[in-house]
Tab-separated table of C-alpha atoms in Angstrom:
chain	number	residue	atom	x	y	z
A	1	MET	CA	0.009	0.022	-0.012
A	2	THR	CA	1.288	3.456	-0.839
A	3	TYR	CA	1.735	5.785	2.079
A	4	VAL	CA	0.201	9.178	1.407
A	5	ALA	CA	0.596	12.318	3.530
A	6	ASP	CA	0.028	16.016	3.105
A	7	SER	CA	3.578	16.900	4.170
A	8	PHE	CA	6.847	14.980	4.500
A	9	ASP	CA	7.147	16.458	7.974
A	10	THR	CA	4.255	14.192	9.153
A	11	LEU	CA	6.609	11.234	9.089
A	12	PRO	CA	8.584	11.122	12.345
A	13	PRO	CA	12.326	11.355	11.917
A	14	MET	CA	14.404	8.207	12.284
A	15	HIS	CA	14.920	7.512	15.983
A	16	ALA	CA	18.146	8.669	17.546
A	17	TRP	CA	18.897	5.163	18.795
A	18	VAL	CA	19.077	4.106	15.128
A	19	THR	CA	21.143	7.030	13.885
A	20	SER	CA	23.628	7.474	16.829
A	21	ALA	CA	23.999	4.000	18.409
A	22	ARG	CA	27.441	2.389	18.205
A	23	ALA	CA	26.930	-1.317	17.705
A	24	LYS	CA	29.698	-3.861	17.483
A	25	ALA	CA	27.988	-7.246	18.005
A	26	ALA	CA	26.705	-8.742	14.733
A	27	GLU	CA	23.165	-9.105	16.033
A	28	ASP	CA	23.012	-5.470	17.167
A	29	VAL	CA	24.357	-4.241	13.816
A	30	ALA	CA	21.735	-6.329	12.004
A	31	PHE	CA	18.970	-5.028	14.271
A	32	LEU	CA	19.861	-1.415	13.591
A	33	SER	CA	20.128	-1.858	9.827
A	34	GLY	CA	16.688	-3.540	9.897
A	35	ALA	CA	15.249	-0.584	11.795
A	36	ALA	CA	16.769	1.830	9.317
A	37	LEU	CA	15.460	-0.159	6.359
A	38	SER	CA	12.017	-0.267	7.926
A	39	HIS	CA	11.915	3.506	8.146
A	40	LEU	CA	13.283	3.939	4.609
A	41	HIS	CA	10.618	1.514	3.374
A	42	LEU	CA	7.960	4.009	4.384
A	43	VAL	CA	9.824	6.789	2.636
A	44	VAL	CA	10.172	4.987	-0.712
A	45	ASN	CA	6.442	4.325	-0.791
A	46	ARG	CA	5.321	7.920	-0.159
A	47	GLU	CA	3.673	9.846	-2.974
A	48	ASP	CA	4.750	13.205	-1.590
A	49	VAL	CA	8.432	12.286	-1.974
A	50	PRO	CA	9.917	12.923	-5.494
A	51	GLN	CA	10.948	9.294	-5.832
A	52	ALA	CA	12.634	9.495	-9.251
A	53	LEU	CA	14.622	12.565	-8.117
A	54	LEU	CA	15.615	10.857	-4.851
A	55	ARG	CA	16.915	7.785	-6.683
A	56	ALA	CA	18.736	10.015	-9.217
A	57	ARG	CA	20.494	11.944	-6.387
A	58	LEU	CA	21.442	8.718	-4.632
A	59	ALA	CA	22.728	7.299	-7.920
A	60	LEU	CA	25.019	10.357	-8.225
A	61	ARG	CA	26.331	9.687	-4.677
A	62	ALA	CA	26.865	6.015	-5.431
A	63	ALA	CA	28.845	6.864	-8.545
A	64	GLU	CA	30.891	9.358	-6.507
A	65	VAL	CA	31.660	6.668	-3.916
A	66	CYS	CA	32.651	4.271	-6.709
A	67	MET	CA	35.123	6.857	-8.017
A	68	THR	CA	36.700	7.032	-4.543
A	69	HIS	CA	36.949	3.228	-4.384
A	70	LEU	CA	38.608	3.179	-7.803
A	71	GLY	CA	41.098	5.899	-6.823
A	72	ARG	CA	39.761	8.334	-9.363
A	73	PRO	CA	39.424	12.090	-8.627
A	74	GLU	CA	35.955	12.773	-10.089
A	75	ARG	CA	33.395	14.011	-7.676
A	76	ALA	CA	29.755	15.186	-8.131
A	77	GLY	CA	30.575	18.260	-10.261
A	78	GLU	CA	32.830	16.375	-12.668
A	79	LEU	CA	30.365	13.433	-12.882
A	80	ARG	CA	27.513	15.770	-13.762
A	81	ASP	CA	29.626	17.439	-16.430
A	82	ALA	CA	30.595	14.057	-17.868
A	83	VAL	CA	26.973	13.203	-18.754
A	84	GLY	CA	25.079	16.473	-18.674
A	85	PHE	CA	26.054	17.674	-22.114
A	86	LEU	CA	26.403	14.370	-23.978
A	87	GLN	CA	25.364	14.349	-27.602
A	88	PRO	CA	24.592	11.193	-29.649
A	89	GLY	CA	27.877	9.409	-30.366
A	90	ASP	CA	29.822	11.171	-27.551
A	91	SER	CA	31.884	9.111	-25.136
A	92	PRO	CA	31.147	9.828	-21.474
A	93	GLY	CA	34.595	8.540	-20.394
A	94	PRO	CA	35.104	5.984	-17.585
A	95	ALA	CA	33.634	8.182	-14.851
A	96	GLY	CA	30.612	9.146	-16.958
A	97	GLU	CA	29.954	5.478	-17.771
A	98	VAL	CA	29.776	4.603	-14.047
A	99	LEU	CA	27.287	7.436	-13.457
A	100	LEU	CA	25.217	6.464	-16.475
A	101	SER	CA	25.018	2.882	-15.242
A	102	TRP	CA	23.693	3.997	-11.889
A	103	GLN	CA	21.264	6.481	-13.458
A	104	LYS	CA	19.845	3.858	-15.840
A	105	ALA	CA	19.585	1.301	-13.039
A	106	VAL	CA	17.355	3.499	-10.922
A	107	GLU	CA	15.204	4.883	-13.742
A	108	ARG	CA	13.033	1.857	-14.504
A	109	PRO	CA	11.477	-0.928	-12.414
A	110	VAL	CA	14.112	-3.463	-11.485
A	111	SER	CA	14.278	-6.416	-13.900
A	112	ILE	CA	16.971	-8.300	-15.804
A	113	LYS	CA	16.188	-6.296	-18.916
A	114	ALA	CA	16.548	-2.976	-17.095
A	115	LEU	CA	19.755	-4.074	-15.382
A	116	HIS	CA	21.241	-5.204	-18.695
A	117	ARG	CA	20.362	-1.769	-20.089
A	118	SER	CA	22.379	-0.175	-17.284
A	119	LEU	CA	25.246	-2.664	-17.701
A	120	PRO	CA	25.420	-3.373	-21.425
A	121	GLN	CA	28.920	-4.824	-21.047
A	122	VAL	CA	27.459	-7.756	-19.077
A	123	GLU	CA	25.300	-10.425	-20.678
A	124	ALA	CA	21.691	-10.555	-19.428
A	125	GLU	CA	21.979	-14.255	-18.810
A	126	GLN	CA	24.966	-13.620	-16.552
A	127	ILE	CA	23.068	-10.993	-14.585
A	128	ALA	CA	20.212	-13.485	-14.052
A	129	THR	CA	22.658	-16.166	-12.932
A	130	TRP	CA	24.197	-13.893	-10.328
A	131	LEU	CA	20.795	-12.798	-8.953
A	132	ASP	CA	19.517	-16.368	-8.911
A	133	ALA	CA	22.565	-17.461	-6.953
A	134	ALA	CA	21.355	-15.345	-4.055
A	135	GLY	CA	18.519	-17.818	-3.397
A	136	GLN	CA	15.644	-16.961	-1.101
A	137	GLY	CA	17.389	-15.893	2.087
A	138	ALA	CA	17.255	-12.695	4.058
A	139	PRO	CA	17.634	-9.458	1.984
A	140	VAL	CA	21.059	-8.394	3.263
A	141	ALA	CA	22.469	-11.923	2.975
A	142	ARG	CA	21.218	-12.111	-0.593
A	143	ALA	CA	22.838	-8.812	-1.478
A	144	ALA	CA	26.163	-9.989	0.026
A	145	ILE	CA	26.047	-13.179	-2.015
A	146	VAL	CA	25.482	-11.270	-5.229
A	147	LEU	CA	28.278	-8.834	-4.383
A	148	SER	CA	30.716	-11.714	-3.836
A	149	ALA	CA	29.586	-13.625	-6.881
A	150	VAL	CA	30.016	-10.691	-9.244
A	151	LEU	CA	33.433	-9.772	-7.818
A	152	GLU	CA	34.530	-13.380	-8.110
A	153	ASP	CA	33.749	-13.377	-11.828
A	154	ARG	CA	34.656	-9.746	-12.519
A	155	PRO	CA	37.134	-8.684	-9.787
A	156	ARG	CA	37.829	-5.327	-11.428
A	157	ASP	CA	34.150	-4.414	-11.967
A	158	LEU	CA	33.364	-2.958	-8.591
A	159	SER	CA	30.658	-0.600	-9.786
A	160	SER	CA	28.655	-3.438	-11.401
A	161	ALA	CA	29.024	-5.573	-8.276
A	162	LEU	CA	27.654	-2.871	-5.985
A	163	LEU	CA	24.872	-2.020	-8.412
A	164	LEU	CA	23.723	-5.627	-8.730
A	165	ALA	CA	23.967	-6.098	-4.951
A	166	ASP	CA	21.618	-3.168	-4.513
A	167	ALA	CA	19.318	-4.656	-7.142
A	168	ALA	CA	19.221	-7.939	-5.220
A	169	LEU	CA	18.420	-5.981	-2.057
A	170	ALA	CA	15.593	-4.083	-3.748
A	171	GLN	CA	14.093	-7.297	-5.170
A	172	SER	CA	14.175	-9.052	-1.857
A	173	LEU	CA	12.568	-6.106	-0.081
A	174	GLY	CA	9.815	-5.928	-2.679
A	175	TRP	CA	10.812	-2.446	-3.868
A	176	THR	CA	9.915	-1.589	-7.485
A	177	HIS	CA	13.211	0.214	-8.151
A	178	VAL	CA	16.841	-0.011	-7.236
A	179	VAL	CA	17.666	2.374	-4.365
A	180	PRO	CA	21.450	2.747	-4.029
A	181	LEU	CA	22.449	1.797	-0.488
A	182	LEU	CA	25.378	-0.610	-0.600
A	183	GLY	CA	26.824	1.578	-3.369
A	184	LEU	CA	26.740	4.509	-0.918
A	185	GLY	CA	27.693	2.826	2.325
A	186	LEU	CA	30.233	0.077	1.759
A	187	LYS	CA	33.809	1.123	2.495
A	188	ARG	CA	36.688	0.100	0.247
A	189	ALA	CA	38.109	-2.172	2.980
A	190	ASP	CA	34.772	-3.913	3.346
A	191	ILE	CA	34.382	-5.014	-0.246
A	192	ARG	CA	36.936	-7.869	-0.083
A	193	LYS	CA	35.508	-9.304	3.143
A	194	THR	CA	33.822	-12.659	3.061
A	195	GLY	CA	31.254	-14.675	5.041
A	196	SER	CA	29.934	-13.219	8.272
A	197	ASP	CA	32.387	-10.309	8.153
A	198	LEU	CA	30.903	-9.204	4.776
A	199	HIS	CA	27.378	-9.606	6.099
A	200	VAL	CA	28.161	-7.346	9.103
A	201	ALA	CA	29.792	-4.776	6.791
A	202	CYS	CA	26.697	-4.825	4.528
A	203	HIS	CA	24.412	-4.260	7.516
A	204	GLN	CA	26.555	-1.308	8.648
A	205	ALA	CA	26.609	0.128	5.113
A	206	ILE	CA	22.832	-0.189	4.695
A	207	ARG	CA	22.195	1.513	8.031
A	208	SER	CA	24.414	4.526	7.257
A	209	ALA	CA	23.080	4.804	3.664
A	210	ALA	CA	19.475	4.478	4.759
A	211	ILE	CA	20.008	7.341	7.217
A	212	GLU	CA	21.489	9.441	4.429
A	213	ALA	CA	18.689	8.508	2.020
A	214	VAL	CA	15.983	9.523	4.523
A	215	ARG	CA	17.634	12.877	5.137
A	216	GLU	CA	17.979	13.461	1.375
A	217	ALA	CA	14.332	12.591	0.869
A	218	ALA	CA	13.301	15.161	3.434
A	219	SER	CA	15.472	17.830	1.849
A	220	LEU	CA	14.264	17.088	-1.717
A	221	SER	CA	10.593	16.969	-0.608
A	222	ARG	CA	10.881	20.423	0.791
A	223	ARG	CA	12.577	21.675	-2.379
A	224	ALA	CA	10.032	19.965	-4.569
A	225	SER	CA	7.217	21.560	-2.559
A	226	LYS	CA	8.816	24.965	-3.122
A	227	LEU	CA	9.101	24.313	-6.868
A	228	ARG	CA	5.427	23.335	-7.139
A	229	GLU	CA	4.427	26.447	-5.239
A	230	VAL	CA	6.053	28.766	-7.817
A	231	VAL	CA	4.408	27.127	-10.841
A	232	PRO	CA	1.487	29.685	-10.850
A	233	LYS	CA	4.077	32.450	-11.170
A	234	LEU	CA	5.599	30.948	-14.338
A	235	ARG	CA	3.995	32.290	-17.508
A	236	ALA	CA	6.251	30.508	-20.007
A	237	LYS	CA	4.398	28.101	-22.340
A	238	GLY	CA	5.559	24.599	-21.444
A	239	ALA	CA	6.545	25.553	-17.883
A	240	GLU	CA	4.660	22.666	-16.229
A	241	ASP	CA	6.413	20.059	-18.400
A	242	ALA	CA	9.790	21.683	-17.648
A	243	VAL	CA	9.048	21.641	-13.884
A	244	ALA	CA	8.206	17.922	-14.175
A	245	GLN	CA	11.641	17.252	-15.659
A	246	PHE	CA	13.294	18.936	-12.684
A	247	LEU	CA	11.291	16.696	-10.355
A	248	GLY	CA	12.757	13.607	-11.988
A	249	CYS	CA	16.413	14.443	-12.694
A	250	ASP	CA	19.435	15.333	-10.595
A	251	ALA	CA	20.749	18.020	-12.905
A	252	LEU	CA	19.616	19.473	-16.246
A	253	PRO	CA	21.097	21.807	-18.869
A	254	PRO	CA	18.509	24.277	-20.166
A	255	MET	CA	18.738	22.822	-23.692
A	256	VAL	CA	16.946	19.651	-22.668
A	257	LEU	CA	13.808	21.631	-21.597
A	258	THR	CA	12.276	21.146	-25.030
A	259	SER	CA	8.789	22.087	-23.905
A	260	LEU	CA	9.940	25.675	-23.848
A	261	ARG	CA	10.231	27.705	-27.081
A	262	SER	CA	13.995	27.917	-27.514
A	263	ASP	CA	17.334	27.445	-25.752
A	264	ARG	CA	17.289	31.131	-24.878
A	265	ALA	CA	13.747	30.862	-23.351
A	266	ALA	CA	14.959	27.773	-21.445
A	267	ARG	CA	17.945	29.626	-19.989
A	268	ARG	CA	15.732	32.490	-18.934
A	269	PHE	CA	13.263	30.036	-17.395
A	270	CYS	CA	16.017	28.382	-15.326
A	271	ASP	CA	17.355	31.688	-14.165
A	272	ARG	CA	13.795	32.711	-13.161
A	273	LEU	CA	13.506	29.573	-11.055
A	274	VAL	CA	16.762	30.397	-9.401
A	275	ASP	CA	15.557	33.906	-8.593
A	276	LEU	CA	12.399	32.437	-7.031
A	277	GLY	CA	14.516	30.053	-4.913
A	278	ALA	CA	12.987	26.996	-6.519
A	279	VAL	CA	16.101	25.476	-8.146
A	280	ARG	CA	19.871	25.924	-7.865
A	281	GLU	CA	22.547	26.511	-10.466
A	282	LEU	CA	24.972	23.692	-9.729
A	283	THR	CA	28.164	24.556	-11.556
A	284	GLY	CA	29.032	28.109	-10.551
A	285	ARG	CA	29.841	28.858	-14.191
A	286	ASP	CA	28.562	31.562	-16.542
A	287	THR	CA	28.214	29.137	-19.362
A	288	PHE	CA	27.459	25.420	-19.724
A	289	ARG	CA	25.298	25.610	-16.663
A	290	LEU	CA	23.415	22.793	-14.960
A	291	TYR	CA	20.315	23.304	-12.793
A	292	GLY	CA	18.621	21.115	-10.187
A	293	LEU	CA	16.795	21.037	-6.912
């Protein structure tokens, strides 16, 4: 059942004993991650949360964490630039490919077809084999099994392993879409762990990532509410369609707002939204700008 509310603030914040407790015993770590997941489950089923935007923002964070694990310097700004202005036939580069994989993974309901679309370098049959290997156990255990299985076959493909582990987690929780959690929370030293040590690390990662996801959902919900409030002040033809694009994407260049009359009109529209405090300019540049909530 979808949880509906008039305001995101009606959902109580995650309890302090979940967010601040310092657990060491495996059973305590598992209990806290379960509590965090339970709270996040409410969030990912709320209609007043911009779900597509939340997943897109978490996908950016997961790609950023992957860059850190791989020893690459790209962070959010560089990752957005790598994909924000792509034209047909352009190469996004290694960092851009990682971000595109995460973006595509969270866009559509989780399935083998959708995952293959996000990871075209991996055969669909292989993806199915990895996910089937997880069996029917507990969600975190299944995710850990998938992570280990992918890394065993593709030890250099860390991003794909984390992405598919999050897909296994989403499937076992009954979520319609991948929500990046292990991609956000697992530390580099955790990834090569095995057995119970890996399971504990996954629980810790899920707890910390779920806390971050809930906070991000609250922030984006407030920003989305502000954006919807200013719609009556926007007189540009195609404004409602353009606003809908902002509610589904992490960052947009004005040129993709095709419901507006021209690139110039799109730039003026974006700057108007900035003036109204409804969106932010994300690059700090005078040209080749990106906008988002």
